[in-house]
PDB file of C-alpha atoms in Angstrom:
ATOM      1  CA  UNK W   1      21.751 -30.500 -32.659  1.00 52.00           C
ATOM      2  CA  UNK W   2      18.115 -30.549 -34.220  1.00 54.00           C
ATOM      3  CA  UNK W   3      16.739 -31.460 -30.918  1.00 63.00           C
ATOM      4  CA  UNK W   4      19.108 -29.045 -29.694  1.00 60.00           C
ATOM      5  CA  UNK W   5      17.971 -26.601 -31.557  1.00 60.00           C
ATOM      6  CA  UNK W   6      14.027 -27.211 -30.786  1.00 65.00           C
ATOM      7  CA  UNK W   7      15.021 -26.891 -27.450  1.00 68.00           C
ATOM      8  CA  UNK W   8      16.548 -24.029 -27.323  1.00 65.00           C
ATOM      9  CA  UNK W   9      13.705 -22.216 -29.475  1.00 66.00           C
ATOM     10  CA  UNK W  10      11.201 -23.549 -26.781  1.00 69.00           C
ATOM     11  CA  UNK W  11      13.278 -21.853 -23.814  1.00 69.00           C
ATOM     12  CA  UNK W  12      12.914 -18.558 -26.208  1.00 68.00           C
ATOM     13  CA  UNK W  13       9.219 -19.239 -26.874  1.00 70.00           C
ATOM     14  CA  UNK W  14       9.214 -19.485 -22.525  1.00 72.00           C
ATOM     15  CA  UNK W  15      11.036 -16.285 -21.964  1.00 70.00           C
ATOM     16  CA  UNK W  16       8.393 -14.020 -24.602  1.00 66.00           C
ATOM     17  CA  UNK W  17       5.119 -15.618 -23.141  1.00 71.00           C
ATOM     18  CA  UNK W  18       6.006 -14.923 -19.502  1.00 70.00           C
ATOM     19  CA  UNK W  19       7.404 -11.500 -19.549  1.00 68.00           C
ATOM     20  CA  UNK W  20       4.604 -10.148 -21.115  1.00 67.00           C
ATOM     21  CA  UNK W  21       2.877 -11.421 -18.566  1.00 69.00           C
ATOM     22  CA  UNK W  22       4.752  -9.355 -16.599  1.00 73.00           C
ATOM     23  CA  UNK W  23       6.107  -6.402 -19.048  1.00 70.00           C
ATOM     24  CA  UNK W  24       4.297  -4.156 -17.165  1.00 71.00           C
ATOM     25  CA  UNK W  25       6.646  -3.651 -14.092  1.00 73.00           C
ATOM     26  CA  UNK W  26      10.052  -3.091 -16.434  1.00 66.00           C
ATOM     27  CA  UNK W  27      10.633  -0.798 -18.877  1.00 61.00           C
ATOM     28  CA  UNK W  28      13.685  -1.718 -20.276  1.00 59.00           C
ATOM     29  CA  UNK W  29      12.751  -3.805 -23.598  1.00 57.00           C
ATOM     30  CA  UNK W  30      16.505  -4.711 -23.549  1.00 58.00           C
ATOM     31  CA  UNK W  31      15.846  -7.559 -21.197  1.00 62.00           C
ATOM     32  CA  UNK W  32      14.096  -9.753 -23.588  1.00 62.00           C
ATOM     33  CA  UNK W  33      17.721  -9.752 -25.477  1.00 65.00           C
ATOM     34  CA  UNK W  34      18.934 -13.389 -24.126  1.00 66.00           C
ATOM     35  CA  UNK W  35      15.579 -14.377 -25.377  1.00 64.00           C
ATOM     36  CA  UNK W  36      15.701 -13.326 -29.287  1.00 65.00           C
ATOM     37  CA  UNK W  37      19.636 -14.767 -28.744  1.00 69.00           C
ATOM     38  CA  UNK W  38      18.829 -17.714 -28.038  1.00 66.00           C
ATOM     39  CA  UNK W  39      16.480 -18.474 -29.699  1.00 64.00           C
ATOM     40  CA  UNK W  40      18.094 -17.340 -33.208  1.00 69.00           C
ATOM     41  CA  UNK W  41      20.792 -19.521 -31.845  1.00 67.00           C
ATOM     42  CA  UNK W  42      18.211 -22.197 -32.000  1.00 64.00           C
ATOM     43  CA  UNK W  43      17.513 -22.071 -35.117  1.00 64.00           C
ATOM     44  CA  UNK W  44      21.265 -22.103 -36.607  1.00 66.00           C
ATOM     45  CA  UNK W  45      21.666 -24.710 -34.864  1.00 66.00           C
ATOM     46  CA  UNK W  46      18.861 -26.602 -36.871  1.00 61.00           C
ATOM     47  CA  UNK W  47      20.556 -25.229 -40.023  1.00 64.00           C
ATOM     48  CA  UNK W  48      24.152 -26.543 -38.906  1.00 64.00           C
ATOM     49  CA  UNK W  49      22.761 -30.035 -38.220  1.00 64.00           C
ATOM     50  CA  UNK W  50      21.429 -30.423 -41.286  1.00 61.00           C
ATOM     51  CA  UNK W  51      25.495 -28.783 -42.924  1.00 61.00           C
ATOM     52  CA  UNK W  52      26.801 -31.898 -40.537  1.00 61.00           C
ATOM     53  CA  UNK W  53      24.789 -34.487 -41.433  1.00 60.00           C
ATOM     54  CA  UNK W  54      25.951 -33.701 -45.160  1.00 61.00           C
ATOM     55  CA  UNK W  55      29.336 -33.331 -44.194  1.00 56.00           C
ATOM     56  CA  UNK W  56      29.382 -36.401 -42.544  1.00 56.00           C
ATOM     57  CA  UNK W  57      27.577 -38.554 -45.243  1.00 50.00           C
ATOM     58  CA  UNK W  58      29.366 -36.972 -48.129  1.00 57.00           C
ATOM     59  CA  UNK W  59      32.674 -37.102 -45.601  1.00 56.00           C
ATOM     60  CA  UNK W  60      33.905 -33.533 -47.244  1.00 60.00           C
ATOM     61  CA  UNK W  61      36.868 -32.120 -44.887  1.00 67.00           C
ATOM     62  CA  UNK W  62      35.702 -28.863 -46.436  1.00 71.00           C
ATOM     63  CA  UNK W  63      32.166 -29.668 -44.941  1.00 65.00           C
ATOM     64  CA  UNK W  64      33.186 -30.252 -41.943  1.00 68.00           C
ATOM     65  CA  UNK W  65      35.426 -27.690 -40.836  1.00 73.00           C
ATOM     66  CA  UNK W  66      33.143 -24.981 -42.273  1.00 73.00           C
ATOM     67  CA  UNK W  67      30.821 -27.586 -38.990  1.00 71.00           C
ATOM     68  CA  UNK W  68      33.012 -26.703 -36.538  1.00 74.00           C
ATOM     69  CA  UNK W  69      33.368 -23.053 -37.547  1.00 78.00           C
ATOM     70  CA  UNK W  70      29.560 -22.552 -37.514  1.00 75.00           C
ATOM     71  CA  UNK W  71      29.671 -24.844 -34.244  1.00 75.00           C
ATOM     72  CA  UNK W  72      32.676 -22.124 -32.786  1.00 80.00           C
ATOM     73  CA  UNK W  73      30.117 -19.425 -33.679  1.00 78.00           C
ATOM     74  CA  UNK W  74      27.322 -20.657 -31.570  1.00 76.00           C
ATOM     75  CA  UNK W  75      29.310 -21.083 -28.963  1.00 79.00           C
ATOM     76  CA  UNK W  76      31.053 -17.676 -29.052  1.00 81.00           C
ATOM     77  CA  UNK W  77      27.135 -16.949 -28.776  1.00 77.00           C
ATOM     78  CA  UNK W  78      25.328 -19.123 -26.280  1.00 76.00           C
ATOM     79  CA  UNK W  79      28.848 -17.349 -23.590  1.00 82.00           C
ATOM     80  CA  UNK W  80      27.189 -14.278 -24.526  1.00 81.00           C
ATOM     81  CA  UNK W  81      23.873 -15.356 -23.585  1.00 77.00           C
ATOM     82  CA  UNK W  82      24.752 -17.119 -20.161  1.00 80.00           C
ATOM     83  CA  UNK W  83      26.531 -12.626 -19.470  1.00 82.00           C
ATOM     84  CA  UNK W  84      23.907 -10.811 -20.728  1.00 79.00           C
ATOM     85  CA  UNK W  85      21.674 -13.142 -18.694  1.00 77.00           C
ATOM     86  CA  UNK W  86      23.325 -12.495 -15.878  1.00 80.00           C
ATOM     87  CA  UNK W  87      23.753  -8.434 -16.574  1.00 81.00           C
ATOM     88  CA  UNK W  88      19.758  -7.978 -17.159  1.00 78.00           C
ATOM     89  CA  UNK W  89      18.848 -10.250 -14.134  1.00 78.00           C
ATOM     90  CA  UNK W  90      21.086  -8.146 -11.499  1.00 79.00           C
ATOM     91  CA  UNK W  91      18.865  -5.384 -13.340  1.00 80.00           C
ATOM     92  CA  UNK W  92      15.573  -6.949 -12.527  1.00 81.00           C
ATOM     93  CA  UNK W  93      15.524  -5.981  -9.081  1.00 82.00           C
ATOM     94  CA  UNK W  94      16.052  -2.585 -10.386  1.00 83.00           C
ATOM     95  CA  UNK W  95      13.592  -2.300 -12.803  1.00 80.00           C
ATOM     96  CA  UNK W  96      11.138  -3.440 -10.902  1.00 85.00           C
ATOM     97  CA  UNK W  97      11.471  -1.200  -7.949  1.00 85.00           C
ATOM     98  CA  UNK W  98      11.303   1.794 -10.538  1.00 82.00           C
ATOM     99  CA  UNK W  99       8.143   1.242 -11.948  1.00 84.00           C
ATOM    100  CA  UNK W 100       5.858  -0.519 -10.254  1.00 88.00           C
ATOM    101  CA  UNK W 101       4.558   2.029  -7.594  1.00 88.00           C
ATOM    102  CA  UNK W 102       3.500   3.343 -10.856  1.00 87.00           C
ATOM    103  CA  UNK W 103       2.315   0.600 -11.883  1.00 87.00           C
ATOM    104  CA  UNK W 104       0.009   0.372  -8.937  1.00 90.00           C
ATOM    105  CA  UNK W 105      -1.108   3.834  -9.272  1.00 88.00           C
ATOM    106  CA  UNK W 106      -2.706   3.520 -12.577  1.00 87.00           C
ATOM    107  CA  UNK W 107      -4.828   0.634 -11.654  1.00 90.00           C
ATOM    108  CA  UNK W 108      -8.361   1.262 -11.943  1.00 86.00           C
ATOM    109  CA  UNK W 109     -10.208  -2.036 -12.020  1.00 80.00           C
ATOM    110  CA  UNK W 110     -11.170  -2.713 -15.059  1.00 74.00           C
ATOM    111  CA  UNK W 111     -10.846  -5.879 -16.985  1.00 65.00           C
ATOM    112  CA  UNK W 112      -9.915  -3.836 -20.347  1.00 66.00           C
ATOM    113  CA  UNK W 113      -6.535  -1.784 -18.862  1.00 73.00           C
ATOM    114  CA  UNK W 114      -3.970  -3.806 -19.606  1.00 78.00           C
ATOM    115  CA  UNK W 115      -2.291  -2.369 -16.452  1.00 78.00           C
ATOM    116  CA  UNK W 116      -4.642  -3.507 -14.365  1.00 86.00           C
ATOM    117  CA  UNK W 117      -5.464  -6.928 -15.535  1.00 86.00           C
ATOM    118  CA  UNK W 118      -1.444  -7.260 -15.279  1.00 85.00           C
ATOM    119  CA  UNK W 119      -1.756  -6.492 -11.902  1.00 90.00           C
ATOM    120  CA  UNK W 120      -4.886  -8.931 -11.676  1.00 92.00           C
ATOM    121  CA  UNK W 121      -2.720 -11.193 -12.321  1.00 89.00           C
ATOM    122  CA  UNK W 122       0.157 -11.309 -11.133  1.00 91.00           C
ATOM    123  CA  UNK W 123      -1.531 -11.241  -7.241  1.00 93.00           C
ATOM    124  CA  UNK W 124      -3.467 -13.937  -8.553  1.00 92.00           C
ATOM    125  CA  UNK W 125      -0.344 -16.487 -10.059  1.00 91.00           C
ATOM    126  CA  UNK W 126       2.058 -15.189  -7.293  1.00 93.00           C
ATOM    127  CA  UNK W 127      -0.125 -14.962  -4.536  1.00 94.00           C
ATOM    128  CA  UNK W 128       0.614 -11.761  -2.930  1.00 95.00           C
ATOM    129  CA  UNK W 129      -1.126  -8.456  -2.956  1.00 95.00           C
ATOM    130  CA  UNK W 130      -0.379  -4.845  -2.851  1.00 94.00           C
ATOM    131  CA  UNK W 131       3.820  -4.171  -3.459  1.00 93.00           C
ATOM    132  CA  UNK W 132       4.735  -5.104  -0.028  1.00 94.00           C
ATOM    133  CA  UNK W 133       1.987  -6.196   1.560  1.00 93.00           C
ATOM    134  CA  UNK W 134      -1.930  -5.257   1.361  1.00 93.00           C
ATOM    135  CA  UNK W 135      -1.902  -2.002   3.227  1.00 92.00           C
ATOM    136  CA  UNK W 136       0.361  -0.418   0.190  1.00 93.00           C
ATOM    137  CA  UNK W 137      -3.742  -0.704  -1.208  1.00 95.00           C
ATOM    138  CA  UNK W 138      -4.564   1.993   0.809  1.00 93.00           C
ATOM    139  CA  UNK W 139      -2.112   4.849  -1.196  1.00 91.00           C
ATOM    140  CA  UNK W 140      -2.978   4.260  -4.561  1.00 91.00           C
ATOM    141  CA  UNK W 141      -5.817   6.486  -6.528  1.00 90.00           C
ATOM    142  CA  UNK W 142      -7.706   3.896  -6.587  1.00 91.00           C
ATOM    143  CA  UNK W 143      -8.606   3.036  -3.056  1.00 92.00           C
ATOM    144  CA  UNK W 144      -9.326   6.361  -2.126  1.00 90.00           C
ATOM    145  CA  UNK W 145     -11.709   6.331  -5.618  1.00 90.00           C
ATOM    146  CA  UNK W 146     -13.898   3.464  -4.643  1.00 88.00           C
ATOM    147  CA  UNK W 147     -14.110   4.325  -0.888  1.00 87.00           C
ATOM    148  CA  UNK W 148     -15.040   0.984   0.230  1.00 89.00           C
ATOM    149  CA  UNK W 149     -12.434   0.121   2.271  1.00 92.00           C
ATOM    150  CA  UNK W 150     -11.334  -2.630  -0.235  1.00 93.00           C
ATOM    151  CA  UNK W 151      -8.633  -4.391  -2.013  1.00 94.00           C
ATOM    152  CA  UNK W 152      -9.153  -6.102  -5.387  1.00 93.00           C
ATOM    153  CA  UNK W 153     -11.097  -9.502  -5.158  1.00 93.00           C
ATOM    154  CA  UNK W 154      -7.703 -10.574  -7.011  1.00 93.00           C
ATOM    155  CA  UNK W 155      -6.491 -10.425  -3.532  1.00 95.00           C
ATOM    156  CA  UNK W 156      -8.337 -13.160  -1.768  1.00 95.00           C
ATOM    157  CA  UNK W 157      -7.094 -16.065  -1.028  1.00 93.00           C
ATOM    158  CA  UNK W 158      -8.283 -18.684  -3.794  1.00 89.00           C
ATOM    159  CA  UNK W 159      -9.578 -20.597  -1.400  1.00 87.00           C
ATOM    160  CA  UNK W 160     -12.422 -18.295   0.303  1.00 88.00           C
ATOM    161  CA  UNK W 161     -15.109 -17.953  -2.307  1.00 86.00           C
ATOM    162  CA  UNK W 162     -17.116 -15.377   0.270  1.00 90.00           C
ATOM    163  CA  UNK W 163     -13.718 -12.780   0.412  1.00 92.00           C
ATOM    164  CA  UNK W 164     -15.095  -9.120  -0.851  1.00 91.00           C
ATOM    165  CA  UNK W 165     -11.111  -8.180  -0.143  1.00 92.00           C
ATOM    166  CA  UNK W 166     -12.426  -5.678   2.534  1.00 93.00           C
ATOM    167  CA  UNK W 167      -9.362  -4.330   4.780  1.00 93.00           C
ATOM    168  CA  UNK W 168     -11.899  -5.606   8.220  1.00 92.00           C
ATOM    169  CA  UNK W 169     -11.267  -8.678   7.062  1.00 92.00           C
ATOM    170  CA  UNK W 170      -7.332  -9.159   6.865  1.00 92.00           C
ATOM    171  CA  UNK W 171      -7.181 -12.577   7.655  1.00 93.00           C
ATOM    172  CA  UNK W 172      -9.027 -12.965   4.101  1.00 94.00           C
ATOM    173  CA  UNK W 173      -5.858 -11.203   1.702  1.00 95.00           C
ATOM    174  CA  UNK W 174      -2.855 -12.599   0.528  1.00 95.00           C
ATOM    175  CA  UNK W 175      -0.617 -11.436   2.969  1.00 92.00           C
ATOM    176  CA  UNK W 176       2.990 -10.838   1.084  1.00 94.00           C
ATOM    177  CA  UNK W 177       3.601  -8.484  -1.316  1.00 94.00           C
ATOM    178  CA  UNK W 178       3.853  -8.833  -5.083  1.00 93.00           C
ATOM    179  CA  UNK W 179       7.121  -7.207  -5.588  1.00 92.00           C
ATOM    180  CA  UNK W 180       9.744  -9.699  -4.357  1.00 92.00           C
ATOM    181  CA  UNK W 181       7.949 -12.275  -5.884  1.00 92.00           C
ATOM    182  CA  UNK W 182       7.701 -10.454  -9.267  1.00 89.00           C
ATOM    183  CA  UNK W 183      11.567 -10.303  -9.044  1.00 89.00           C
ATOM    184  CA  UNK W 184      11.854 -14.048  -7.895  1.00 89.00           C
ATOM    185  CA  UNK W 185       9.392 -14.463 -10.745  1.00 86.00           C
ATOM    186  CA  UNK W 186      11.667 -13.053 -13.409  1.00 83.00           C
ATOM    187  CA  UNK W 187      14.663 -14.216 -12.166  1.00 85.00           C
ATOM    188  CA  UNK W 188      14.012 -17.044 -12.366  1.00 84.00           C
ATOM    189  CA  UNK W 189      12.715 -17.165 -15.819  1.00 80.00           C
ATOM    190  CA  UNK W 190      16.582 -15.583 -16.765  1.00 80.00           C
ATOM    191  CA  UNK W 191      17.922 -18.565 -14.686  1.00 83.00           C
ATOM    192  CA  UNK W 192      16.317 -21.110 -17.267  1.00 79.00           C
ATOM    193  CA  UNK W 193      17.869 -18.788 -20.606  1.00 77.00           C
ATOM    194  CA  UNK W 194      21.404 -18.711 -18.252  1.00 80.00           C
ATOM    195  CA  UNK W 195      21.360 -22.326 -17.764  1.00 81.00           C
ATOM    196  CA  UNK W 196      20.176 -23.660 -21.291  1.00 77.00           C
ATOM    197  CA  UNK W 197      22.887 -21.332 -22.828  1.00 77.00           C
ATOM    198  CA  UNK W 198      25.022 -22.955 -20.580  1.00 81.00           C
ATOM    199  CA  UNK W 199      24.046 -26.810 -21.436  1.00 78.00           C
ATOM    200  CA  UNK W 200      24.049 -26.485 -24.705  1.00 76.00           C
ATOM    201  CA  UNK W 201      27.303 -24.423 -24.769  1.00 77.00           C
ATOM    202  CA  UNK W 202      29.152 -27.327 -23.677  1.00 80.00           C
ATOM    203  CA  UNK W 203      27.099 -29.868 -26.537  1.00 74.00           C
ATOM    204  CA  UNK W 204      29.305 -27.579 -29.182  1.00 73.00           C
ATOM    205  CA  UNK W 205      32.156 -27.858 -27.504  1.00 78.00           C
ATOM    206  CA  UNK W 206      31.822 -31.644 -27.325  1.00 78.00           C
ATOM    207  CA  UNK W 207      30.585 -31.438 -31.446  1.00 71.00           C
ATOM    208  CA  UNK W 208      33.398 -29.448 -31.933  1.00 72.00           C
ATOM    209  CA  UNK W 209      36.309 -31.695 -30.393  1.00 78.00           C
ATOM    210  CA  UNK W 210      34.710 -34.702 -31.944  1.00 73.00           C
ATOM    211  CA  UNK W 211      34.380 -32.767 -35.065  1.00 69.00           C
ATOM    212  CA  UNK W 212      38.142 -31.652 -34.958  1.00 73.00           C
ATOM    213  CA  UNK W 213      39.069 -35.464 -33.783  1.00 74.00           C
ATOM    214  CA  UNK W 214      37.586 -36.947 -37.161  1.00 68.00           C
ATOM    215  CA  UNK W 215      39.599 -34.050 -39.804  1.00 67.00           C
ATOM    216  CA  UNK W 216      42.608 -34.603 -37.526  1.00 73.00           C
ATOM    217  CA  UNK W 217      42.110 -38.555 -38.187  1.00 68.00           C
ATOM    218  CA  UNK W 218      41.058 -38.304 -41.807  1.00 63.00           C
ATOM    219  CA  UNK W 219      44.338 -35.842 -42.674  1.00 61.00           C
ATOM    220  CA  UNK W 220      46.339 -38.256 -41.312  1.00 60.00           C
ATOM    221  CA  UNK W 221      45.442 -41.734 -42.727  1.00 56.00           C
ATOM    222  CA  UNK W 222      46.906 -42.108 -46.492  1.00 51.00           C
ATOM    223  CA  UNK W 223      43.876 -45.326 -47.002  1.00 49.00           C
ATOM    224  CA  UNK W 224      41.188 -42.437 -46.772  1.00 45.00           C
ATOM    225  CA  UNK W 225      43.546 -39.787 -49.213  1.00 47.00           C
ATOM    226  CA  UNK W 226      43.498 -42.305 -51.112  1.00 44.00           C
ATOM    227  CA  UNK W 227      40.232 -43.407 -51.817  1.00 43.00           C
ATOM    228  CA  UNK W 228      39.173 -40.544 -51.788  1.00 46.00           C
ATOM    229  CA  UNK W 229      41.943 -39.250 -54.986  1.00 47.00           C
ATOM    230  CA  UNK W 230      41.263 -42.653 -56.569  1.00 48.00           C
ATOM    231  CA  UNK W 231      44.890 -43.281 -56.094  1.00 47.00           C
ATOM    232  CA  UNK W 232      45.989 -46.938 -55.229  1.00 46.00           C
ATOM    233  CA  UNK W 233      49.113 -48.107 -53.118  1.00 44.00           C
ATOM    234  CA  UNK W 234      52.225 -48.758 -54.672  1.00 41.00           C
TER     235      UNK W 234
END
């Protein structure tokens, strides 16, 4: 359980950190709910692990029963995470489509500007340029103000050191647009949450079954009852 807690917390933190790089491309903060829940579940799993260990060591029926109940609650929570993950995964495309045009129009090319940094980061990381392709930059305020017929240097292919972003040399620029790649990336991140929740829901189910078997055996074993009560056979 402690290992499971660590892995779940890692997955949740990974989602938070990665989404931070793409947060300008979606406006619905509730998209992060599955990540918040999975971190909370990870923390709870650590506590559950301690309870389970203590209950097993002390052979406490009450402790094991509590252990089973908490595992059941965690299992239900993980099922909820899976459902929320699928809901918000389906909403990602609409979120990005609604906000990406505004983000590109707000680009000003200066490093301190958060939106500009986000666009440059995404274009370099995903190797894309513009919303659908590099020609989308021609419709932005930044392109019209600079009047140099070029796109940001983040559109330049990484292997080229002499690229200036000029539209007269389109072969130097990434040809794929960023919108589809951002959607794909965000959906992949959400799938990590969904698969992690499904995997650990299965583990919790197995844990509940094992704990229930132990409880049933102990309740039916007269020798165990006598050991606990301090009695003897007749």
